[in-house]
PDB file of N, CA and C in Angstrom:
ATOM      1  N   MET A   1     -34.294 -15.514  42.115  1.00 88.00           N
ATOM      2  CA  MET A   1     -33.396 -16.618  41.806  1.00 88.00           C
ATOM      3  C   MET A   1     -34.152 -17.623  40.942  1.00 88.00           C
ATOM      4  N   ASN A   2     -33.429 -18.204  40.018  1.00 91.00           N
ATOM      5  CA  ASN A   2     -34.020 -19.200  39.131  1.00 91.00           C
ATOM      6  C   ASN A   2     -33.269 -20.524  39.347  1.00 91.00           C
ATOM      7  N   PHE A   3     -33.681 -21.230  40.407  1.00 94.00           N
ATOM      8  CA  PHE A   3     -33.016 -22.492  40.717  1.00 94.00           C
ATOM      9  C   PHE A   3     -33.258 -23.536  39.650  1.00 94.00           C
ATOM     10  N   GLY A   4     -34.427 -23.505  39.041  1.00 95.00           N
ATOM     11  CA  GLY A   4     -34.732 -24.487  38.001  1.00 95.00           C
ATOM     12  C   GLY A   4     -33.744 -24.445  36.861  1.00 95.00           C
ATOM     13  N   ARG A   5     -33.433 -23.230  36.410  1.00 92.00           N
ATOM     14  CA  ARG A   5     -32.472 -23.068  35.313  1.00 92.00           C
ATOM     15  C   ARG A   5     -31.092 -23.581  35.736  1.00 92.00           C
ATOM     16  N   ALA A   6     -30.685 -23.229  36.956  1.00 93.00           N
ATOM     17  CA  ALA A   6     -29.369 -23.641  37.446  1.00 93.00           C
ATOM     18  C   ALA A   6     -29.284 -25.159  37.602  1.00 93.00           C
ATOM     19  N   ILE A   7     -30.314 -25.753  38.156  1.00 95.00           N
ATOM     20  CA  ILE A   7     -30.332 -27.206  38.350  1.00 95.00           C
ATOM     21  C   ILE A   7     -30.250 -27.920  36.999  1.00 95.00           C
ATOM     22  N   LYS A   8     -31.068 -27.480  36.066  1.00 95.00           N
ATOM     23  CA  LYS A   8     -31.071 -28.125  34.749  1.00 95.00           C
ATOM     24  C   LYS A   8     -29.730 -27.952  34.041  1.00 95.00           C
ATOM     25  N   LEU A   9     -29.142 -26.760  34.156  1.00 90.00           N
ATOM     26  CA  LEU A   9     -27.840 -26.515  33.534  1.00 90.00           C
ATOM     27  C   LEU A   9     -26.790 -27.495  34.041  1.00 90.00           C
ATOM     28  N   VAL A  10     -26.673 -27.614  35.346  1.00 91.00           N
ATOM     29  CA  VAL A  10     -25.651 -28.493  35.910  1.00 91.00           C
ATOM     30  C   VAL A  10     -26.003 -29.954  35.657  1.00 91.00           C
ATOM     31  N   ARG A  11     -27.276 -30.297  35.813  1.00 94.00           N
ATOM     32  CA  ARG A  11     -27.702 -31.689  35.588  1.00 94.00           C
ATOM     33  C   ARG A  11     -27.367 -32.134  34.165  1.00 94.00           C
ATOM     34  N   THR A  12     -27.654 -31.283  33.185  1.00 92.00           N
ATOM     35  CA  THR A  12     -27.371 -31.673  31.804  1.00 92.00           C
ATOM     36  C   THR A  12     -25.870 -31.701  31.534  1.00 92.00           C
ATOM     37  N   GLN A  13     -25.114 -30.802  32.178  1.00 88.00           N
ATOM     38  CA  GLN A  13     -23.652 -30.844  32.058  1.00 88.00           C
ATOM     39  C   GLN A  13     -23.105 -32.157  32.615  1.00 88.00           C
ATOM     40  N   ARG A  14     -23.766 -32.678  33.612  1.00 89.00           N
ATOM     41  CA  ARG A  14     -23.348 -33.933  34.241  1.00 89.00           C
ATOM     42  C   ARG A  14     -23.901 -35.164  33.514  1.00 89.00           C
ATOM     43  N   ASN A  15     -24.665 -34.924  32.434  1.00 91.00           N
ATOM     44  CA  ASN A  15     -25.301 -36.018  31.693  1.00 91.00           C
ATOM     45  C   ASN A  15     -26.167 -36.880  32.604  1.00 91.00           C
ATOM     46  N   MET A  16     -26.896 -36.210  33.481  1.00 95.00           N
ATOM     47  CA  MET A  16     -27.787 -36.906  34.409  1.00 95.00           C
ATOM     48  C   MET A  16     -29.224 -36.692  33.967  1.00 95.00           C
ATOM     49  N   SER A  17     -30.027 -37.705  34.146  1.00 97.00           N
ATOM     50  CA  SER A  17     -31.462 -37.547  33.919  1.00 97.00           C
ATOM     51  C   SER A  17     -32.089 -36.971  35.186  1.00 97.00           C
ATOM     52  N   GLN A  18     -33.318 -36.523  35.069  1.00 97.00           N
ATOM     53  CA  GLN A  18     -34.022 -36.055  36.255  1.00 97.00           C
ATOM     54  C   GLN A  18     -34.163 -37.189  37.260  1.00 97.00           C
ATOM     55  N   ALA A  19     -34.371 -38.403  36.764  1.00 98.00           N
ATOM     56  CA  ALA A  19     -34.501 -39.567  37.653  1.00 98.00           C
ATOM     57  C   ALA A  19     -33.195 -39.825  38.405  1.00 98.00           C
ATOM     58  N   ASP A  20     -32.061 -39.687  37.723  1.00 97.00           N
ATOM     59  CA  ASP A  20     -30.762 -39.863  38.377  1.00 97.00           C
ATOM     60  C   ASP A  20     -30.579 -38.839  39.493  1.00 97.00           C
ATOM     61  N   LEU A  21     -30.858 -37.581  39.164  1.00 98.00           N
ATOM     62  CA  LEU A  21     -30.708 -36.517  40.156  1.00 98.00           C
ATOM     63  C   LEU A  21     -31.642 -36.743  41.337  1.00 98.00           C
ATOM     64  N   ALA A  22     -32.880 -37.062  41.047  1.00 98.00           N
ATOM     65  CA  ALA A  22     -33.858 -37.284  42.117  1.00 98.00           C
ATOM     66  C   ALA A  22     -33.406 -38.418  43.036  1.00 98.00           C
ATOM     67  N   SER A  23     -32.938 -39.494  42.446  1.00 98.00           N
ATOM     68  CA  SER A  23     -32.483 -40.636  43.236  1.00 98.00           C
ATOM     69  C   SER A  23     -31.298 -40.261  44.114  1.00 98.00           C
ATOM     70  N   ARG A  24     -30.323 -39.592  43.540  1.00 98.00           N
ATOM     71  CA  ARG A  24     -29.122 -39.205  44.291  1.00 98.00           C
ATOM     72  C   ARG A  24     -29.430 -38.192  45.394  1.00 98.00           C
ATOM     73  N   ALA A  25     -30.442 -37.338  45.161  1.00 98.00           N
ATOM     74  CA  ALA A  25     -30.787 -36.302  46.137  1.00 98.00           C
ATOM     75  C   ALA A  25     -31.846 -36.753  47.132  1.00 98.00           C
ATOM     76  N   GLY A  26     -32.425 -37.921  46.900  1.00 98.00           N
ATOM     77  CA  GLY A  26     -33.486 -38.389  47.792  1.00 98.00           C
ATOM     78  C   GLY A  26     -34.775 -37.604  47.627  1.00 98.00           C
ATOM     79  N   LEU A  27     -35.037 -37.179  46.402  1.00 98.00           N
ATOM     80  CA  LEU A  27     -36.241 -36.408  46.090  1.00 98.00           C
ATOM     81  C   LEU A  27     -37.031 -37.146  45.021  1.00 98.00           C
ATOM     82  N   SER A  28     -38.258 -36.723  44.815  1.00 97.00           N
ATOM     83  CA  SER A  28     -39.056 -37.368  43.777  1.00 97.00           C
ATOM     84  C   SER A  28     -38.732 -36.756  42.410  1.00 97.00           C
ATOM     85  N   VAL A  29     -38.922 -37.552  41.377  1.00 98.00           N
ATOM     86  CA  VAL A  29     -38.695 -37.084  40.011  1.00 98.00           C
ATOM     87  C   VAL A  29     -39.656 -35.938  39.695  1.00 98.00           C
ATOM     88  N   SER A  30     -40.900 -36.054  40.153  1.00 98.00           N
ATOM     89  CA  SER A  30     -41.870 -34.995  39.864  1.00 98.00           C
ATOM     90  C   SER A  30     -41.459 -33.682  40.520  1.00 98.00           C
ATOM     91  N   TYR A  31     -40.872 -33.737  41.722  1.00 98.00           N
ATOM     92  CA  TYR A  31     -40.415 -32.523  42.393  1.00 98.00           C
ATOM     93  C   TYR A  31     -39.266 -31.889  41.620  1.00 98.00           C
ATOM     94  N   VAL A  32     -38.311 -32.693  41.185  1.00 97.00           N
ATOM     95  CA  VAL A  32     -37.187 -32.174  40.384  1.00 97.00           C
ATOM     96  C   VAL A  32     -37.714 -31.540  39.102  1.00 97.00           C
ATOM     97  N   SER A  33     -38.652 -32.195  38.470  1.00 97.00           N
ATOM     98  CA  SER A  33     -39.246 -31.668  37.244  1.00 97.00           C
ATOM     99  C   SER A  33     -39.938 -30.328  37.506  1.00 97.00           C
ATOM    100  N   MET A  34     -40.695 -30.242  38.581  1.00 97.00           N
ATOM    101  CA  MET A  34     -41.378 -28.988  38.920  1.00 97.00           C
ATOM    102  C   MET A  34     -40.369 -27.880  39.220  1.00 97.00           C
ATOM    103  N   LEU A  35     -39.266 -28.225  39.886  1.00 97.00           N
ATOM    104  CA  LEU A  35     -38.220 -27.234  40.156  1.00 97.00           C
ATOM    105  C   LEU A  35     -37.663 -26.691  38.847  1.00 97.00           C
ATOM    106  N   GLU A  36     -37.324 -27.588  37.949  1.00 96.00           N
ATOM    107  CA  GLU A  36     -36.720 -27.179  36.686  1.00 96.00           C
ATOM    108  C   GLU A  36     -37.673 -26.353  35.833  1.00 96.00           C
ATOM    109  N   ARG A  37     -38.963 -26.592  35.966  1.00 96.00           N
ATOM    110  CA  ARG A  37     -39.948 -25.817  35.205  1.00 96.00           C
ATOM    111  C   ARG A  37     -40.371 -24.540  35.924  1.00 96.00           C
ATOM    112  N   GLY A  38     -39.782 -24.284  37.093  1.00 94.00           N
ATOM    113  CA  GLY A  38     -40.105 -23.075  37.837  1.00 94.00           C
ATOM    114  C   GLY A  38     -41.439 -23.111  38.537  1.00 94.00           C
ATOM    115  N   GLN A  39     -41.983 -24.300  38.739  1.00 96.00           N
ATOM    116  CA  GLN A  39     -43.280 -24.436  39.391  1.00 96.00           C
ATOM    117  C   GLN A  39     -43.169 -24.567  40.905  1.00 96.00           C
ATOM    118  N   ARG A  40     -41.965 -24.751  41.394  1.00 94.00           N
ATOM    119  CA  ARG A  40     -41.705 -24.831  42.835  1.00 94.00           C
ATOM    120  C   ARG A  40     -40.391 -24.118  43.122  1.00 94.00           C
ATOM    121  N   ASP A  41     -40.294 -23.594  44.333  1.00 93.00           N
ATOM    122  CA  ASP A  41     -39.041 -23.029  44.828  1.00 93.00           C
ATOM    123  C   ASP A  41     -38.521 -23.973  45.908  1.00 93.00           C
ATOM    124  N   PRO A  42     -37.278 -24.409  45.790  1.00 95.00           N
ATOM    125  CA  PRO A  42     -36.749 -25.358  46.767  1.00 95.00           C
ATOM    126  C   PRO A  42     -36.450 -24.690  48.109  1.00 95.00           C
ATOM    127  N   ASN A  43     -36.604 -25.469  49.175  1.00 95.00           N
ATOM    128  CA  ASN A  43     -36.167 -24.967  50.481  1.00 95.00           C
ATOM    129  C   ASN A  43     -34.665 -25.244  50.608  1.00 95.00           C
ATOM    130  N   LEU A  44     -34.065 -24.743  51.667  1.00 95.00           N
ATOM    131  CA  LEU A  44     -32.614 -24.870  51.827  1.00 95.00           C
ATOM    132  C   LEU A  44     -32.175 -26.331  51.896  1.00 95.00           C
ATOM    133  N   THR A  45     -32.950 -27.161  52.556  1.00 97.00           N
ATOM    134  CA  THR A  45     -32.602 -28.586  52.642  1.00 97.00           C
ATOM    135  C   THR A  45     -32.558 -29.219  51.258  1.00 97.00           C
ATOM    136  N   SER A  46     -33.537 -28.899  50.425  1.00 97.00           N
ATOM    137  CA  SER A  46     -33.561 -29.445  49.062  1.00 97.00           C
ATOM    138  C   SER A  46     -32.394 -28.908  48.242  1.00 97.00           C
ATOM    139  N   ILE A  47     -32.075 -27.630  48.406  1.00 97.00           N
ATOM    140  CA  ILE A  47     -30.935 -27.049  47.695  1.00 97.00           C
ATOM    141  C   ILE A  47     -29.650 -27.781  48.077  1.00 97.00           C
ATOM    142  N   GLU A  48     -29.484 -28.044  49.362  1.00 97.00           N
ATOM    143  CA  GLU A  48     -28.288 -28.757  49.827  1.00 97.00           C
ATOM    144  C   GLU A  48     -28.230 -30.172  49.257  1.00 97.00           C
ATOM    145  N   LYS A  49     -29.368 -30.867  49.246  1.00 98.00           N
ATOM    146  CA  LYS A  49     -29.413 -32.228  48.700  1.00 98.00           C
ATOM    147  C   LYS A  49     -29.081 -32.236  47.205  1.00 98.00           C
ATOM    148  N   ILE A  50     -29.652 -31.279  46.489  1.00 97.00           N
ATOM    149  CA  ILE A  50     -29.427 -31.200  45.044  1.00 97.00           C
ATOM    150  C   ILE A  50     -27.965 -30.858  44.744  1.00 97.00           C
ATOM    151  N   ALA A  51     -27.422 -29.889  45.449  1.00 96.00           N
ATOM    152  CA  ALA A  51     -26.018 -29.520  45.238  1.00 96.00           C
ATOM    153  C   ALA A  51     -25.104 -30.715  45.514  1.00 96.00           C
ATOM    154  N   SER A  52     -25.390 -31.436  46.578  1.00 96.00           N
ATOM    155  CA  SER A  52     -24.589 -32.613  46.906  1.00 96.00           C
ATOM    156  C   SER A  52     -24.705 -33.667  45.808  1.00 96.00           C
ATOM    157  N   ALA A  53     -25.919 -33.894  45.333  1.00 97.00           N
ATOM    158  CA  ALA A  53     -26.137 -34.883  44.275  1.00 97.00           C
ATOM    159  C   ALA A  53     -25.445 -34.476  42.977  1.00 97.00           C
ATOM    160  N   LEU A  54     -25.374 -33.165  42.726  1.00 94.00           N
ATOM    161  CA  LEU A  54     -24.703 -32.653  41.530  1.00 94.00           C
ATOM    162  C   LEU A  54     -23.195 -32.511  41.728  1.00 94.00           C
ATOM    163  N   GLU A  55     -22.753 -32.737  42.970  1.00 91.00           N
ATOM    164  CA  GLU A  55     -21.344 -32.656  43.337  1.00 91.00           C
ATOM    165  C   GLU A  55     -20.767 -31.263  43.098  1.00 91.00           C
ATOM    166  N   ILE A  56     -21.534 -30.250  43.520  1.00 90.00           N
ATOM    167  CA  ILE A  56     -21.057 -28.872  43.472  1.00 90.00           C
ATOM    168  C   ILE A  56     -21.390 -28.196  44.799  1.00 90.00           C
ATOM    169  N   PRO A  57     -20.642 -27.173  45.171  1.00 89.00           N
ATOM    170  CA  PRO A  57     -20.969 -26.434  46.389  1.00 89.00           C
ATOM    171  C   PRO A  57     -22.304 -25.700  46.245  1.00 89.00           C
ATOM    172  N   VAL A  58     -23.007 -25.558  47.343  1.00 93.00           N
ATOM    173  CA  VAL A  58     -24.274 -24.824  47.348  1.00 93.00           C
ATOM    174  C   VAL A  58     -24.056 -23.419  46.798  1.00 93.00           C
ATOM    175  N   SER A  59     -22.939 -22.813  47.154  1.00 87.00           N
ATOM    176  CA  SER A  59     -22.671 -21.444  46.703  1.00 87.00           C
ATOM    177  C   SER A  59     -22.620 -21.344  45.178  1.00 87.00           C
ATOM    178  N   ILE A  60     -22.090 -22.350  44.516  1.00 87.00           N
ATOM    179  CA  ILE A  60     -22.034 -22.339  43.050  1.00 87.00           C
ATOM    180  C   ILE A  60     -23.438 -22.463  42.481  1.00 87.00           C
ATOM    181  N   LEU A  61     -24.238 -23.352  43.055  1.00 91.00           N
ATOM    182  CA  LEU A  61     -25.612 -23.506  42.588  1.00 91.00           C
ATOM    183  C   LEU A  61     -26.380 -22.193  42.774  1.00 91.00           C
ATOM    184  N   MET A  62     -26.169 -21.528  43.888  1.00 89.00           N
ATOM    185  CA  MET A  62     -26.854 -20.262  44.140  1.00 89.00           C
ATOM    186  C   MET A  62     -26.371 -19.170  43.178  1.00 89.00           C
ATOM    187  N   PHE A  63     -25.082 -19.161  42.883  1.00 86.00           N
ATOM    188  CA  PHE A  63     -24.562 -18.188  41.910  1.00 86.00           C
ATOM    189  C   PHE A  63     -25.202 -18.425  40.548  1.00 86.00           C
ATOM    190  N   LEU A  64     -25.280 -19.678  40.134  1.00 88.00           N
ATOM    191  CA  LEU A  64     -25.889 -19.997  38.844  1.00 88.00           C
ATOM    192  C   LEU A  64     -27.373 -19.649  38.809  1.00 88.00           C
ATOM    193  N   ALA A  65     -28.018 -19.705  39.965  1.00 91.00           N
ATOM    194  CA  ALA A  65     -29.448 -19.407  40.042  1.00 91.00           C
ATOM    195  C   ALA A  65     -29.745 -17.916  40.096  1.00 91.00           C
ATOM    196  N   ALA A  66     -28.741 -17.115  40.389  1.00 86.00           N
ATOM    197  CA  ALA A  66     -28.948 -15.673  40.545  1.00 86.00           C
ATOM    198  C   ALA A  66     -29.342 -15.027  39.223  1.00 86.00           C
ATOM    199  N   GLU A  67     -30.299 -14.134  39.325  1.00 84.00           N
ATOM    200  CA  GLU A  67     -30.714 -13.326  38.174  1.00 84.00           C
ATOM    201  C   GLU A  67     -29.740 -12.143  38.067  1.00 84.00           C
ATOM    202  N   PRO A  68     -29.575 -11.588  36.878  1.00 78.00           N
ATOM    203  CA  PRO A  68     -28.634 -10.465  36.710  1.00 78.00           C
ATOM    204  C   PRO A  68     -28.863  -9.322  37.687  1.00 78.00           C
ATOM    205  N   ASP A  69     -30.102  -8.978  37.961  1.00 80.00           N
ATOM    206  CA  ASP A  69     -30.356  -7.863  38.876  1.00 80.00           C
ATOM    207  C   ASP A  69     -30.019  -8.210  40.325  1.00 80.00           C
ATOM    208  N   GLU A  70     -29.896  -9.495  40.631  1.00 79.00           N
ATOM    209  CA  GLU A  70     -29.555  -9.918  41.985  1.00 79.00           C
ATOM    210  C   GLU A  70     -28.052  -9.854  42.257  1.00 79.00           C
ATOM    211  N   ILE A  71     -27.265  -9.806  41.207  1.00 76.00           N
ATOM    212  CA  ILE A  71     -25.811  -9.744  41.388  1.00 76.00           C
ATOM    213  C   ILE A  71     -25.235  -8.459  40.799  1.00 76.00           C
ATOM    214  N   LYS A  72     -26.088  -7.463  40.608  1.00 78.00           N
ATOM    215  CA  LYS A  72     -25.623  -6.216  40.001  1.00 78.00           C
ATOM    216  C   LYS A  72     -24.606  -5.476  40.865  1.00 78.00           C
ATOM    217  N   SER A  73     -24.601  -5.779  42.178  1.00 81.00           N
ATOM    218  CA  SER A  73     -23.629  -5.112  43.048  1.00 81.00           C
ATOM    219  C   SER A  73     -22.227  -5.713  42.920  1.00 81.00           C
ATOM    220  N   ILE A  74     -22.125  -6.844  42.246  1.00 81.00           N
ATOM    221  CA  ILE A  74     -20.819  -7.467  42.001  1.00 81.00           C
ATOM    222  C   ILE A  74     -20.214  -6.811  40.760  1.00 81.00           C
ATOM    223  N   SER A  75     -18.963  -6.496  40.844  1.00 82.00           N
ATOM    224  CA  SER A  75     -18.311  -5.865  39.693  1.00 82.00           C
ATOM    225  C   SER A  75     -18.318  -6.831  38.506  1.00 82.00           C
ATOM    226  N   PRO A  76     -18.366  -6.293  37.302  1.00 79.00           N
ATOM    227  CA  PRO A  76     -18.340  -7.161  36.115  1.00 79.00           C
ATOM    228  C   PRO A  76     -17.110  -8.075  36.081  1.00 79.00           C
ATOM    229  N   GLU A  77     -15.987  -7.569  36.560  1.00 83.00           N
ATOM    230  CA  GLU A  77     -14.762  -8.377  36.569  1.00 83.00           C
ATOM    231  C   GLU A  77     -14.913  -9.582  37.496  1.00 83.00           C
ATOM    232  N   LEU A  78     -15.471  -9.335  38.686  1.00 83.00           N
ATOM    233  CA  LEU A  78     -15.667 -10.428  39.635  1.00 83.00           C
ATOM    234  C   LEU A  78     -16.693 -11.417  39.108  1.00 83.00           C
ATOM    235  N   ALA A  79     -17.783 -10.932  38.530  1.00 76.00           N
ATOM    236  CA  ALA A  79     -18.799 -11.818  37.962  1.00 76.00           C
ATOM    237  C   ALA A  79     -18.200 -12.690  36.856  1.00 76.00           C
ATOM    238  N   GLU A  80     -17.338 -12.094  36.046  1.00 79.00           N
ATOM    239  CA  GLU A  80     -16.683 -12.851  34.978  1.00 79.00           C
ATOM    240  C   GLU A  80     -15.777 -13.938  35.554  1.00 79.00           C
ATOM    241  N   LYS A  81     -15.016 -13.583  36.597  1.00 82.00           N
ATOM    242  CA  LYS A  81     -14.131 -14.569  37.227  1.00 82.00           C
ATOM    243  C   LYS A  81     -14.936 -15.697  37.873  1.00 82.00           C
ATOM    244  N   LEU A  82     -16.020 -15.343  38.542  1.00 80.00           N
ATOM    245  CA  LEU A  82     -16.870 -16.370  39.159  1.00 80.00           C
ATOM    246  C   LEU A  82     -17.466 -17.286  38.096  1.00 80.00           C
ATOM    247  N   SER A  83     -17.882 -16.711  36.995  1.00 77.00           N
ATOM    248  CA  SER A  83     -18.428 -17.509  35.894  1.00 77.00           C
ATOM    249  C   SER A  83     -17.375 -18.452  35.330  1.00 77.00           C
ATOM    250  N   ALA A  84     -16.163 -17.950  35.158  1.00 80.00           N
ATOM    251  CA  ALA A  84     -15.086 -18.784  34.623  1.00 80.00           C
ATOM    252  C   ALA A  84     -14.749 -19.924  35.570  1.00 80.00           C
ATOM    253  N   VAL A  85     -14.688 -19.642  36.865  1.00 79.00           N
ATOM    254  CA  VAL A  85     -14.401 -20.681  37.855  1.00 79.00           C
ATOM    255  C   VAL A  85     -15.514 -21.732  37.848  1.00 79.00           C
ATOM    256  N   THR A  86     -16.741 -21.279  37.754  1.00 77.00           N
ATOM    257  CA  THR A  86     -17.877 -22.195  37.726  1.00 77.00           C
ATOM    258  C   THR A  86     -17.803 -23.111  36.506  1.00 77.00           C
ATOM    259  N   LEU A  87     -17.549 -22.532  35.348  1.00 77.00           N
ATOM    260  CA  LEU A  87     -17.434 -23.340  34.130  1.00 77.00           C
ATOM    261  C   LEU A  87     -16.270 -24.324  34.221  1.00 77.00           C
ATOM    262  N   ASP A  88     -15.157 -23.886  34.760  1.00 79.00           N
ATOM    263  CA  ASP A  88     -14.008 -24.782  34.943  1.00 79.00           C
ATOM    264  C   ASP A  88     -14.364 -25.935  35.872  1.00 79.00           C
ATOM    265  N   LEU A  89     -15.080 -25.631  36.935  1.00 75.00           N
ATOM    266  CA  LEU A  89     -15.503 -26.666  37.880  1.00 75.00           C
ATOM    267  C   LEU A  89     -16.381 -27.698  37.186  1.00 75.00           C
ATOM    268  N   LEU A  90     -17.323 -27.239  36.393  1.00 73.00           N
ATOM    269  CA  LEU A  90     -18.206 -28.160  35.675  1.00 73.00           C
ATOM    270  C   LEU A  90     -17.428 -28.985  34.655  1.00 73.00           C
ATOM    271  N   ARG A  91     -16.529 -28.340  33.943  1.00 74.00           N
ATOM    272  CA  ARG A  91     -15.733 -29.050  32.927  1.00 74.00           C
ATOM    273  C   ARG A  91     -14.785 -30.051  33.557  1.00 74.00           C
ATOM    274  N   THR A  92     -14.167 -29.669  34.671  1.00 70.00           N
ATOM    275  CA  THR A  92     -13.243 -30.566  35.356  1.00 70.00           C
ATOM    276  C   THR A  92     -13.965 -31.829  35.779  1.00 70.00           C
ATOM    277  N   HIS A  93     -15.142 -31.665  36.346  1.00 62.00           N
ATOM    278  CA  HIS A  93     -15.908 -32.830  36.786  1.00 62.00           C
ATOM    279  C   HIS A  93     -16.303 -33.676  35.572  1.00 62.00           C
ATOM    280  N   GLU A  94     -16.693 -33.017  34.490  1.00 61.00           N
ATOM    281  CA  GLU A  94     -17.079 -33.729  33.278  1.00 61.00           C
ATOM    282  C   GLU A  94     -15.905 -34.544  32.732  1.00 61.00           C
ATOM    283  N   ASN A  95     -14.718 -33.953  32.717  1.00 62.00           N
ATOM    284  CA  ASN A  95     -13.522 -34.654  32.230  1.00 62.00           C
ATOM    285  C   ASN A  95     -13.136 -35.800  33.140  1.00 62.00           C
ATOM    286  N   GLU A  96     -13.259 -35.597  34.456  1.00 61.00           N
ATOM    287  CA  GLU A  96     -12.935 -36.669  35.409  1.00 61.00           C
ATOM    288  C   GLU A  96     -13.892 -37.837  35.236  1.00 61.00           C
ATOM    289  N   SER A  97     -15.171 -37.534  35.040  1.00 59.00           N
ATOM    290  CA  SER A  97     -16.162 -38.596  34.856  1.00 59.00           C
ATOM    291  C   SER A  97     -15.924 -39.359  33.570  1.00 59.00           C
ATOM    292  N   ALA A  98     -15.518 -38.661  32.521  1.00 57.00           N
ATOM    293  CA  ALA A  98     -15.277 -39.303  31.241  1.00 57.00           C
ATOM    294  C   ALA A  98     -14.092 -40.241  31.288  1.00 57.00           C
ATOM    295  N   SER A  99     -13.120 -39.946  32.133  1.00 53.00           N
ATOM    296  CA  SER A  99     -11.921 -40.782  32.197  1.00 53.00           C
ATOM    297  C   SER A  99     -12.087 -42.007  33.096  1.00 53.00           C
ATOM    298  N   LEU A 100     -13.212 -42.101  33.794  1.00 51.00           N
ATOM    299  CA  LEU A 100     -13.422 -43.268  34.677  1.00 51.00           C
ATOM    300  C   LEU A 100     -13.870 -44.485  33.929  1.00 51.00           C
TER     301      LEU A 100
END
């Protein structure tokens, strides 16, 4: 799993800085930075805090973090649908934030 890539993807979609994410998740900026660079693997508590701070379900963050070989048992059709739902979720939140 590549949590760093997933965290950075959602964080940048949310137009959040690492400092914003760290503050909202109750983590240090250096820890968030190390996660995004793949220098640390988060524990479940940190994953939950980060998902909450990013306002997405843990399951979505884990799906985004999955490597292709980790989800090879999922049919291509299901993977495509999950990807589309994930993108819609990110876009919906982005549009809601923009209208505030």
